Coordinates of C-alpha atoms in Angstrom, one line a residue:
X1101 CA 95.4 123.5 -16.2
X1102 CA 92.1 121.7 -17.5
X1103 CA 89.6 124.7 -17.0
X1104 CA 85.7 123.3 -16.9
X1105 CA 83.0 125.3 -18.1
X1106 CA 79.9 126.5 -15.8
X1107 CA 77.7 129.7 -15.3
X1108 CA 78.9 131.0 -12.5
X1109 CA 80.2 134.4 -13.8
X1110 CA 77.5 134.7 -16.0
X1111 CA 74.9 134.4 -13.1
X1112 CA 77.0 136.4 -10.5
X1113 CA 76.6 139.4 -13.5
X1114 CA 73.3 138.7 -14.3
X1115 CA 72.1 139.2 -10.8
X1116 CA 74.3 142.8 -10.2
X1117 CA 76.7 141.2 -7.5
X1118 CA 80.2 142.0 -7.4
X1119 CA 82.8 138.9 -6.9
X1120 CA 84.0 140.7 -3.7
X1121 CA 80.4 141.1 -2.2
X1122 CA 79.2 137.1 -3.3
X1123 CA 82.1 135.8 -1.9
X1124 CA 81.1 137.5 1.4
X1125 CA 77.5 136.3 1.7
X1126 CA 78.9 132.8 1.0
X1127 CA 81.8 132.9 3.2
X1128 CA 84.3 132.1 0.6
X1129 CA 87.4 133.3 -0.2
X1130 CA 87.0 136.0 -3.4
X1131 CA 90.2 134.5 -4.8
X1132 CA 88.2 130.9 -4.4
X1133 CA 85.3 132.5 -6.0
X1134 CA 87.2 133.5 -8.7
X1135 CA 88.3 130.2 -9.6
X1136 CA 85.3 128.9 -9.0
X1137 CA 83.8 131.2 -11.8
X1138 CA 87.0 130.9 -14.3
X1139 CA 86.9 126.9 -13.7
X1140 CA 89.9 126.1 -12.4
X1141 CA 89.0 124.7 -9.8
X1142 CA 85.5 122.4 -8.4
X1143 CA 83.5 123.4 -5.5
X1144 CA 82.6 120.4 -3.7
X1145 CA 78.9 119.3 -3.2
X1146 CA 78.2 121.1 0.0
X1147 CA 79.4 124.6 -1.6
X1148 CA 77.7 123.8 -4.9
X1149 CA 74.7 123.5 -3.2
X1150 CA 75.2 126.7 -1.3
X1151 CA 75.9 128.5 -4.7
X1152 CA 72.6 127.1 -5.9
X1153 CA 70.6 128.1 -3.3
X1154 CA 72.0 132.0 -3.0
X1155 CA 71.8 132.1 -6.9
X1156 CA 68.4 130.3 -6.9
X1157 CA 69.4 128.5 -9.7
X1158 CA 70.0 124.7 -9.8
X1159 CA 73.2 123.0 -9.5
X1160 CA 73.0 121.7 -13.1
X1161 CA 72.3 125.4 -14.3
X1162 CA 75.6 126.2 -12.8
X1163 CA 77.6 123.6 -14.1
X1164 CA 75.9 122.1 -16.9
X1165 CA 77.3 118.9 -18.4
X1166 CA 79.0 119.1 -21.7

């Protein structure tokens, strides 16, 4: 599986947060989370968004382009 780079798991460290407790306050799935963060699979828009706002980061600081 074609795995695509972002910051995720660097920024949910950064910030103290466990994958269990993020995954809460953004009513996801952990196990989505974790993919998510590992980059097998995409959020869509609406959830990238809503990772960009709870991280206050922007969405191209979470997945930057190659």
């Amino acid at each position: 599986m074609l795995k695509k780079p972002n910051n995720l798991l660097e920024v949910r460290k950064s910030t103290g947060l466990s994958r269990t407790r993020a995954a809460e306050d953004l009513q996801l799935d952990p196990k989505t989370l974790y993919r998510y963060e590992n980059g097998t699979q995409c959020p869509n828009v609406y959830v990238a968004m809503r990772l960009s706002d709870y991280y206050q980061r922007s969405v191209k600081e979470l997945f930057p382009m190659e």
